[in-house]
Coordinates of C-alpha atoms and ligand atoms in Angstrom, one line a residue:
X1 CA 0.0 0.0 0.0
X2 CA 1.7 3.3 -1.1
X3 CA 1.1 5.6 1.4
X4 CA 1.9 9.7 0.6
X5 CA 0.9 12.6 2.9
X6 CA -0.8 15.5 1.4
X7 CA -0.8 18.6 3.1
X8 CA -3.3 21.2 2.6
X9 CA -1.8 24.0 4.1
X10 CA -3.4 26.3 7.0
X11 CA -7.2 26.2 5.9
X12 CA -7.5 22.9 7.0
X13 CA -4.8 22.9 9.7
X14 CA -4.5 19.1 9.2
X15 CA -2.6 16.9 6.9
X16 CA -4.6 13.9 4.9
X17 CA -3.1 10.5 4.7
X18 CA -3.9 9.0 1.5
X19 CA -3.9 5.3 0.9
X20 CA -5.5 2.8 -1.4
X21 CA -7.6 3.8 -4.1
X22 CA -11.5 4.3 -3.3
X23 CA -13.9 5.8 -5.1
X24 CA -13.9 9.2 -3.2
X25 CA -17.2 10.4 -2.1
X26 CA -18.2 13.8 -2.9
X27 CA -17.7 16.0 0.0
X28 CA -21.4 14.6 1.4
X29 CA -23.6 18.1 1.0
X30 CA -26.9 17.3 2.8
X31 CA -25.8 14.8 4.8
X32 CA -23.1 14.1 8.0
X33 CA -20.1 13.0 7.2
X34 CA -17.6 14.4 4.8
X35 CA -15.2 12.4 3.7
X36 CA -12.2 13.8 2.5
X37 CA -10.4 11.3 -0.3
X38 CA -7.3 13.1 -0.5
X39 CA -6.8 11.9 -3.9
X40 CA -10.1 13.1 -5.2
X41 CA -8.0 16.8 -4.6
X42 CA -5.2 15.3 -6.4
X43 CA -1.8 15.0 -4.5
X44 CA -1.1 18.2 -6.3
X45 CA -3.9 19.7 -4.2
X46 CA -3.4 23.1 -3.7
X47 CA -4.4 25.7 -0.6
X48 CA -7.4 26.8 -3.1
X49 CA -8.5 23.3 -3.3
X50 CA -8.5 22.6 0.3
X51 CA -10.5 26.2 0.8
X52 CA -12.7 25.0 -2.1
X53 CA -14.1 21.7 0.0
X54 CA -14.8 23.8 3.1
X55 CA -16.3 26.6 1.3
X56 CA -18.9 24.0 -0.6
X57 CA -20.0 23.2 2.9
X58 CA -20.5 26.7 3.8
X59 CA -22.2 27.6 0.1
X60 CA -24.3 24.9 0.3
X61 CA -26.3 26.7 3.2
X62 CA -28.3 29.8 2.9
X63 CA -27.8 30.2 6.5
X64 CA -24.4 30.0 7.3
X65 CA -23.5 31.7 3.4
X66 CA -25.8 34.6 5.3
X67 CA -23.2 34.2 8.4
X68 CA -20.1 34.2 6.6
X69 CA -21.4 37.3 4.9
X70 CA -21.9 39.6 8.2
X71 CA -18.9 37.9 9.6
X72 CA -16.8 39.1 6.8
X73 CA -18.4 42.3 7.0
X74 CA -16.2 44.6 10.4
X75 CA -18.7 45.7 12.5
X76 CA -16.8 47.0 15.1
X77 CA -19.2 49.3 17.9
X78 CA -19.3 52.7 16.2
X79 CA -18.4 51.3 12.5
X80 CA -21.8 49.1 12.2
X81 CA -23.4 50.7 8.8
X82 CA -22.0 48.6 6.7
X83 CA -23.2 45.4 8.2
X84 CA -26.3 46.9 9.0
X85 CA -27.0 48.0 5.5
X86 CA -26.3 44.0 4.0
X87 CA -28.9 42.9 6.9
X88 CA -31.6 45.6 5.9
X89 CA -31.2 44.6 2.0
X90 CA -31.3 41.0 3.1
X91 CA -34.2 41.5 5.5
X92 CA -36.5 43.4 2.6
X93 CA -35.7 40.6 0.3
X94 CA -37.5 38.2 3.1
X95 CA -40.5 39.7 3.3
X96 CA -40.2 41.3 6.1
X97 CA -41.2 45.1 6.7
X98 CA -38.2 47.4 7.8
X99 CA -37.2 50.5 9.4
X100 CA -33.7 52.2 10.1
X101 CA -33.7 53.3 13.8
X102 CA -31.2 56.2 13.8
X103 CA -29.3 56.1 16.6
X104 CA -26.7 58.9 15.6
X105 CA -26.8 60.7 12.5
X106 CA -23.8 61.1 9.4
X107 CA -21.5 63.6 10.7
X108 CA -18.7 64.9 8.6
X109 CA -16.0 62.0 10.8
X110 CA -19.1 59.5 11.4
X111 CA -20.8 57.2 9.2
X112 CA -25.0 56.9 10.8
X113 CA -25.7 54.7 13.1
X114 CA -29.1 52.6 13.3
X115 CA -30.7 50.0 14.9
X116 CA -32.5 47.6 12.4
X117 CA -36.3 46.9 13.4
X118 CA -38.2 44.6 11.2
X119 CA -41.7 42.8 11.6
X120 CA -44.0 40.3 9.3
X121 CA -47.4 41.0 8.9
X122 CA -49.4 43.9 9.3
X123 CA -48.4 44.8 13.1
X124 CA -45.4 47.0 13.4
X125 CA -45.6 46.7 17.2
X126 CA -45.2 42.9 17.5
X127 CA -46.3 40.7 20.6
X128 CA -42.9 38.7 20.2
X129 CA -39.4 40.4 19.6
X130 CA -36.5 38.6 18.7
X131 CA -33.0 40.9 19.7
X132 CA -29.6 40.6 19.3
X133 CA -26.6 43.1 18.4
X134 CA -24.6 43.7 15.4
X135 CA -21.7 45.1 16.8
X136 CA -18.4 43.2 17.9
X137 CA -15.5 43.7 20.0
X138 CA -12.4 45.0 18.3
X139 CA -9.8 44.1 16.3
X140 CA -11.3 42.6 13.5
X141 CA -10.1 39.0 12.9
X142 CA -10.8 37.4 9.4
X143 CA -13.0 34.5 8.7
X144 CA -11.5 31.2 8.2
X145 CA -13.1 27.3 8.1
X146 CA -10.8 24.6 9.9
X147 CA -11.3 20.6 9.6
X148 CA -12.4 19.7 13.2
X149 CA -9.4 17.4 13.7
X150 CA -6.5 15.4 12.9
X151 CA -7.5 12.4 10.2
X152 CA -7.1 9.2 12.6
X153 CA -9.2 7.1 10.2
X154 CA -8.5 6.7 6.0
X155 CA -10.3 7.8 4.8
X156 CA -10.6 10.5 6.9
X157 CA -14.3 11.6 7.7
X158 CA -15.4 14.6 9.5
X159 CA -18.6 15.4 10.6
X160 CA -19.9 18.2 8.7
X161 CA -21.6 19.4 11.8
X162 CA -18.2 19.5 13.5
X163 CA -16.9 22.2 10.9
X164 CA -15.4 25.1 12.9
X165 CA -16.3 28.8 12.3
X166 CA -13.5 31.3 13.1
X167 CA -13.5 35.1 13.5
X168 CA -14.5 38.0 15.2
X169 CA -18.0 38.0 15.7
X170 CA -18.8 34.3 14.4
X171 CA -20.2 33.9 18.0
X172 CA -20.9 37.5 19.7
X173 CA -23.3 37.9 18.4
X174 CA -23.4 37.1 14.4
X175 CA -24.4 33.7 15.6
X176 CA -27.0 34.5 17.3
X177 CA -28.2 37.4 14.2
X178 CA -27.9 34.6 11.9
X179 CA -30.1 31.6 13.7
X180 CA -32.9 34.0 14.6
X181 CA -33.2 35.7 11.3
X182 CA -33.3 32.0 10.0
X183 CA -35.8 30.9 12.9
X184 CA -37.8 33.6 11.8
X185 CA -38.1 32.8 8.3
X186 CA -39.0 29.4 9.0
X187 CA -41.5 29.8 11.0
X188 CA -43.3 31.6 9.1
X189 CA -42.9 29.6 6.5
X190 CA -44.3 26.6 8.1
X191 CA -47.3 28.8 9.6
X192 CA -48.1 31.8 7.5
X193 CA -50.9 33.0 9.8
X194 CA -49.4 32.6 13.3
X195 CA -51.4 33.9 15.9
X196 CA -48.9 36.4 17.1
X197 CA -47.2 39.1 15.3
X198 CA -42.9 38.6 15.3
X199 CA -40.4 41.2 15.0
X200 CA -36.6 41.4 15.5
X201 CA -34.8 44.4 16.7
X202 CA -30.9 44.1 16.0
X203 CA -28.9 47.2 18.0
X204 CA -25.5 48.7 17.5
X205 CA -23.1 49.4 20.4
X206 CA -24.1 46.8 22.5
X207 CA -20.2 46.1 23.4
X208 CA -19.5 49.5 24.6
X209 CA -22.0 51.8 26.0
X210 CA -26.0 50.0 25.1
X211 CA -26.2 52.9 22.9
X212 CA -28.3 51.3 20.3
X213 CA -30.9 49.7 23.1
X214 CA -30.6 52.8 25.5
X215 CA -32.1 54.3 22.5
X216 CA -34.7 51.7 21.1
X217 CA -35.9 52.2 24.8
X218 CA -36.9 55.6 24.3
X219 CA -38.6 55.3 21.1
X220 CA -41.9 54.9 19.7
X221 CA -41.4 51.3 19.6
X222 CA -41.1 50.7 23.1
X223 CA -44.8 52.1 24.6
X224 CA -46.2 52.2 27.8
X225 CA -47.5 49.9 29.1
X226 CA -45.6 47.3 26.7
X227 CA -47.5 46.0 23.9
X228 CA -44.8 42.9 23.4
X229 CA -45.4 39.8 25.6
X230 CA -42.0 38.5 25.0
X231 CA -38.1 39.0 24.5
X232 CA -35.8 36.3 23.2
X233 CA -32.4 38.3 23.9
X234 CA -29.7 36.2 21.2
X235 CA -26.3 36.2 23.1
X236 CA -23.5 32.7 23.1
X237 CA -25.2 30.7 26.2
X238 CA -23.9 27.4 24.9
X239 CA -27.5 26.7 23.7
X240 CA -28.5 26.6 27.2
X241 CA -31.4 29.3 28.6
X242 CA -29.8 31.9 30.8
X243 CA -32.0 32.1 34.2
X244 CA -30.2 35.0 35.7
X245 CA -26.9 37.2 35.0
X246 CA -25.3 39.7 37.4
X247 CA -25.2 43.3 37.9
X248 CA -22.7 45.6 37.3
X249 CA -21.4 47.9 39.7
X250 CA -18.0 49.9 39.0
X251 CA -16.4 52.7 41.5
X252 CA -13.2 54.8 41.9
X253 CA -10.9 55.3 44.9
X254 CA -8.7 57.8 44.8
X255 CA -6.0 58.7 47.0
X256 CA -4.7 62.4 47.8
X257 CA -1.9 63.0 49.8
X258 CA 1.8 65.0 49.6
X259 CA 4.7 64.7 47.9
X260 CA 8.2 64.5 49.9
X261 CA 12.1 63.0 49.2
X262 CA 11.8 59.7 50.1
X263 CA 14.3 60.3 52.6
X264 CA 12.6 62.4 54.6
X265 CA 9.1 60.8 54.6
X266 CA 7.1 62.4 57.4
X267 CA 7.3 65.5 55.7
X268 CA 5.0 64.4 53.0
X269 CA 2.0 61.9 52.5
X270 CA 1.8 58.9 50.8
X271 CA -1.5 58.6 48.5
X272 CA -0.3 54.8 48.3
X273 CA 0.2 54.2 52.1
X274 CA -2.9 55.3 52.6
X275 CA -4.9 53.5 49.6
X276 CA -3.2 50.5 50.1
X277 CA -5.0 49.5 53.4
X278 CA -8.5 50.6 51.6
X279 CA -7.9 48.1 48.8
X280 CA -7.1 45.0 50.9
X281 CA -10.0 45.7 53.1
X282 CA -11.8 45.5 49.3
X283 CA -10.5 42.7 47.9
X284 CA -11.1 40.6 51.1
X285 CA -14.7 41.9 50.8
X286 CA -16.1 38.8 48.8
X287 CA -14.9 36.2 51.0
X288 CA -16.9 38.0 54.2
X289 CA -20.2 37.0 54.5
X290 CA -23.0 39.5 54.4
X291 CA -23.9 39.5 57.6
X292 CA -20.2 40.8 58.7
X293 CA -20.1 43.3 55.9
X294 CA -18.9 41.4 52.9
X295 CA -20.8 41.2 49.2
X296 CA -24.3 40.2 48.5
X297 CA -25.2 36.6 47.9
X298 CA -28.0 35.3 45.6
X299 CA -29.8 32.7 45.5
X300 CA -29.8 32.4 41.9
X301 CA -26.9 34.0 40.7
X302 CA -24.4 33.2 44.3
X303 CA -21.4 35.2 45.0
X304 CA -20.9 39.0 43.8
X305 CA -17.5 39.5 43.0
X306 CA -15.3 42.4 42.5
X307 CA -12.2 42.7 40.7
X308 CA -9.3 45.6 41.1
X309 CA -8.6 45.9 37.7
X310 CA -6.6 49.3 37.7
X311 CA -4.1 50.7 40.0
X312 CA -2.4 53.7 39.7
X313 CA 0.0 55.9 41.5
X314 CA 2.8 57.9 42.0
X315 CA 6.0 59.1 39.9
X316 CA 9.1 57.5 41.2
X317 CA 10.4 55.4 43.6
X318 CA 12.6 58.2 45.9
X319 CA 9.4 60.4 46.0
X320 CA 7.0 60.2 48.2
X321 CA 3.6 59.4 46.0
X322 CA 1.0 62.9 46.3
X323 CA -1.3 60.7 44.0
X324 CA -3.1 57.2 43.6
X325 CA -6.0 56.1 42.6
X326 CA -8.1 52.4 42.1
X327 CA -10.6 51.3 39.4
X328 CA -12.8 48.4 40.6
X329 CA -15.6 46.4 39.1
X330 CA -18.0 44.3 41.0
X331 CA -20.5 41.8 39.5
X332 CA -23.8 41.8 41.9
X333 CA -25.6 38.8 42.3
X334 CA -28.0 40.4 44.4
X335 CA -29.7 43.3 45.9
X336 CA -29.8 46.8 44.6
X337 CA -26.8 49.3 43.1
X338 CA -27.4 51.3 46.6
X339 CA -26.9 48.1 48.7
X340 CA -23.8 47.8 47.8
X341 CA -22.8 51.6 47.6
X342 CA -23.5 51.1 51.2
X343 CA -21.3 48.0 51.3
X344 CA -18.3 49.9 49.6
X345 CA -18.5 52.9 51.4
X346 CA -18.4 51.2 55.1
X347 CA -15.3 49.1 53.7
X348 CA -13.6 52.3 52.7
X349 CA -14.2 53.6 56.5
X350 CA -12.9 50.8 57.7
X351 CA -9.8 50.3 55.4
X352 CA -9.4 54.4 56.4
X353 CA -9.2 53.3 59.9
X354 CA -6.0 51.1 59.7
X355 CA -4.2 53.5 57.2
X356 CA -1.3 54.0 59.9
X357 CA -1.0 56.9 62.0
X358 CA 0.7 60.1 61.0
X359 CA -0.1 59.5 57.2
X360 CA -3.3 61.3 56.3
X361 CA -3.8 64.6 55.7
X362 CA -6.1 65.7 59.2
X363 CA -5.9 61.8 59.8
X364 CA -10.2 61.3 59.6
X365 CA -10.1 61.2 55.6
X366 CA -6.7 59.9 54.9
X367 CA -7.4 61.7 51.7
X368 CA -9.3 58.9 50.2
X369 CA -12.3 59.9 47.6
X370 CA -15.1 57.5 46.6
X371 CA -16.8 57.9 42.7
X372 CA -19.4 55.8 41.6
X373 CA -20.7 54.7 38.1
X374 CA -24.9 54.0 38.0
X375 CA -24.5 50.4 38.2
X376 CA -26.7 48.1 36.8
X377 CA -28.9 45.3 38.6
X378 CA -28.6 42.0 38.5
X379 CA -31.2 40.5 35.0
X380 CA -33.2 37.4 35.8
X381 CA -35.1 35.7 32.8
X382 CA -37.7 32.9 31.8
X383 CA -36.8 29.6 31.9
X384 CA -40.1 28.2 31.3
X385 CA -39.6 25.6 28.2
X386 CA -39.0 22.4 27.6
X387 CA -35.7 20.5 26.4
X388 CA -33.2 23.1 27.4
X389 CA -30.6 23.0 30.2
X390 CA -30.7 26.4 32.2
X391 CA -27.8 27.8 33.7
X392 CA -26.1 31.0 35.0
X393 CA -24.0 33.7 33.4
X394 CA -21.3 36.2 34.4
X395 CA -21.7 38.9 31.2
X396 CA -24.1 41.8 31.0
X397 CA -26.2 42.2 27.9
X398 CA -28.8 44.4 26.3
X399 CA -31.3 43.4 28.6
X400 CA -29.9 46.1 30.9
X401 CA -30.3 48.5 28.4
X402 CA -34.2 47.4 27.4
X403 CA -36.7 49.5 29.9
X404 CA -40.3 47.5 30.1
X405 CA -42.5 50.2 30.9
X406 CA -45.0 49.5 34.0
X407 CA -48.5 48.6 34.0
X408 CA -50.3 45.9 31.7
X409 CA -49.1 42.1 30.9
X410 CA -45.6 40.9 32.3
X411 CA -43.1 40.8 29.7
X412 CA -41.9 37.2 29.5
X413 CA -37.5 37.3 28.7
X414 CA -35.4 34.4 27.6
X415 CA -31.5 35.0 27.2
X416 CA -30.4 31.9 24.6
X417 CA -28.0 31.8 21.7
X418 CA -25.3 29.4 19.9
X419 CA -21.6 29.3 20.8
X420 CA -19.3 29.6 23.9
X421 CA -18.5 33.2 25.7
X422 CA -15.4 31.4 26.6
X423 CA -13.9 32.1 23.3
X424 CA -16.5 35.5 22.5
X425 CA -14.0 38.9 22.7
X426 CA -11.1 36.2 22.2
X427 CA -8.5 36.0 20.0
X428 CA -9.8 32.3 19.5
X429 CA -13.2 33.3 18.5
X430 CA -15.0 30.6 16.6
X431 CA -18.1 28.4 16.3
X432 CA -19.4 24.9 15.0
X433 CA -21.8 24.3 11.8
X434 CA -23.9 22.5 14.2
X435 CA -23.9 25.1 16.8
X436 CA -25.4 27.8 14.5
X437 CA -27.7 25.2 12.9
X438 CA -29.3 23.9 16.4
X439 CA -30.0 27.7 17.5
X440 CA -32.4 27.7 14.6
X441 CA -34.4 25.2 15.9
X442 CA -34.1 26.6 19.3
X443 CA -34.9 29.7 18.6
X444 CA -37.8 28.2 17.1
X445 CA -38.7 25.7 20.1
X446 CA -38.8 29.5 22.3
X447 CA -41.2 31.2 19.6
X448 CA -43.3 28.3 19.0
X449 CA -43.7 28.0 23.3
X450 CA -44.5 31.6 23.1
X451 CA -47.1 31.9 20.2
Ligands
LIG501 ZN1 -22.8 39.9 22.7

């Protein structure tokens, strides 16, 4: 048996053993497995021919050709007209009635900005809305297939479910774009009267500041009392429903004190000497329990955590530091933004209280300032359907950003979408075939619970 290796460089990441002669199969469009006869590219195969059997998966799919089309598109918060444009012209196309939300307008450095809303039917305010977010996280990393795995069989079969999807964006939140868009379209094509009326609201700057739902909130479209029953928010929950996901809660210390030669300490004040006790008082703060001061547990969502992601301070090491200043983050699993303002500020006293003696400026403030951000609470959502496994998550998402007005029905919200936010914002950003493909029916299972 003459055995030869064939390498088809990067695209597939993998290297094909070819051995006797079979009659290759073609690379098994429609169904599971793809078996790849290395021969049937010719031992000659080229990079383009490797691409070329990847991409016939891809092409063979309206849904993930409509993927790799927004994926390809950079959509990075601020820069989403572009993407949003292909989406509207794809959307018309479908049938479906559209309007451009204008979220800012073209300025002379600034392409628009707009939120895409879109319904089917007569009813432009809809009973269920389908929402996700067009924007990604930068940089912008190129689309590329990859073979799931090394060939351990000959000849070497892949399941075509197993293809992987890389690139910024192929799961936050294109993924989840893609699947509804396609969930939509099914369903209405397998019931062209439903009994309720389905839109899709798809926002911009979701990754930086909410701006696109901040401002959907405001609009015309979002009445009180609310006229939509439910919410599917489309973010990567591993296909699971999302019962619950924290707060946000983010605060400044700063540290004020005098500058001196290090030699000759006591004649200045140390902004660090006197922020450092603050901080470790802080960071001990989620291992206390409540009851003795510490972070807020929840019953759903367990531990709030906090994380001192900056420190800053000083200008060299033989001078005594007149400046310094902490930027921390917590995640609240329970309670209100003003619980925990309480929690913070009591800490800070008592972190004050063991800055040691003769460093503070009039000793009883030690110089240390408190700033807080608004904070957001912590999001809880339905979990009421069948056949999915419901778990927890740390992110934030739009739903902080989406005001339900009081008065009337109760808004029913589910938080579900395809892929993993392990990888989402990563340099290893990718997705499976199958992934994308099951969200379709998922999302359908949700609208079909909720018609
Ligand atoms: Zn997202």
């Amino acid at each position: 048996m003459k055995t030869s290796y064939l390498f088809i460089p990067t695209i597939l990441g993998i290297s094909v053993q070819s051995s006797n002669l079979q009659q290759p199969v073609p690379a098994g469009l429609g169904d599971h497995d793809i078996q790849v006869y290395p021969q049937e590219l010719g031992l000659e195969a080229s990079a383009a021919q490797g691409v070329k059997l990847l991409d016939s998966i891809i092409k063979s799919s309206p849904l993930l050709s409509f993927h790799r089309s927004i994926v390809q598109i950079p959509s990075i918060s601020d820069d989403e007209k572009t993407v949003g444009d292909f989406i509207l012209d794809f959307l018309s196309a479908h049938n479906f009635t559209t309007e451009k939300q204008l979220v800012s307008p073209d300025t002379k450095d600034h392409d628009e900005r707009f939120n895409i809303y879109a319904y089917t039917g007569e009813k432009r305010h809809v009973d269920i809305l389908l929402t996700s977010h067009i924007d990604t996280v930068p940089p912008y990393i190129p689309y590329s297939l990859h073979a799931p795995t090394k060939p351990t069989t000959s000849p070497y079969k892949f399941n075509r479910t197993d293809l992987l999807i890389a690139g910024r964006g192929t799961v936050d939140a294109k993924a989840s774009v893609a699947a509804m868009i396609f969930a939509l379209i099914e369903t209405l094509e397998e019931d062209q009267n439903p009994t309720a009326s389905l839109g899709l609201l798809l926002t911009v700057g979701e990754e930086n500041s909410g701006a696109g739902m901040k401002f959907f909130s405001n609009s015309d479209l979002n009445p009180t009392p609310p006229i939509f029953r439910t919410v599917i928010f489309g973010e990567p929950t591993d296909l699971n429903l999302v019962a619950g996901h924290k707060g946000t809660f983010g605060f400044k210390v700063t540290a004020h004190g005098k500058a001196a030669h290090s030699g000759y300490p006591w004649l200045g004040t140390s902004a660090i000497s006197s922020l450092l006790p603050v901080l470790s008082v802080l960071d001990g703060l989620e291992d206390r329990s409540p009851e003795e001061g510490g972070l807020l547990r929840g019953e759903k969502l367990g531990q709030s955590t906090l994380n001192i992601g900056v420190v800053r301070g000083g200008v060299a090491g033989n001078v005594v530091p007149a400046f310094a200043e902490a930027g921390v983050k917590i995640r609240l699993a329970a309670g209100t933004v003003e619980d925990t303002r309480g929690i913070i500020e009591r800490a800070v006293e008592e972190g004050k209280g063991k800055v040691k003696a003769g460093n503070g400026i009039g000793d009883d403030d030690a110089g240390i300032e408190l700033s807080f951000d608004r904070g957001s609470l912590p999001q809880f959502f339905d979990t009421d359907v069948d056949g999915f496994e419901v778990i927890t998550v740390n992110y934030g998402t739009d739903a902080f950003s989406l005001r339900i007005g009081e008065g009337g029905h109760r808004v029913r919200r589910y938080l579900y979408g395809p892929g993993s936010i392990h990888v989402a914002h990563a340099d290893d950003e990718a997705i499976t075939v199958g992934e994308i493909e099951e969200a379709v029916r998922g999302f359908k299972r949700l609208i079909s619970a909720t018609l």
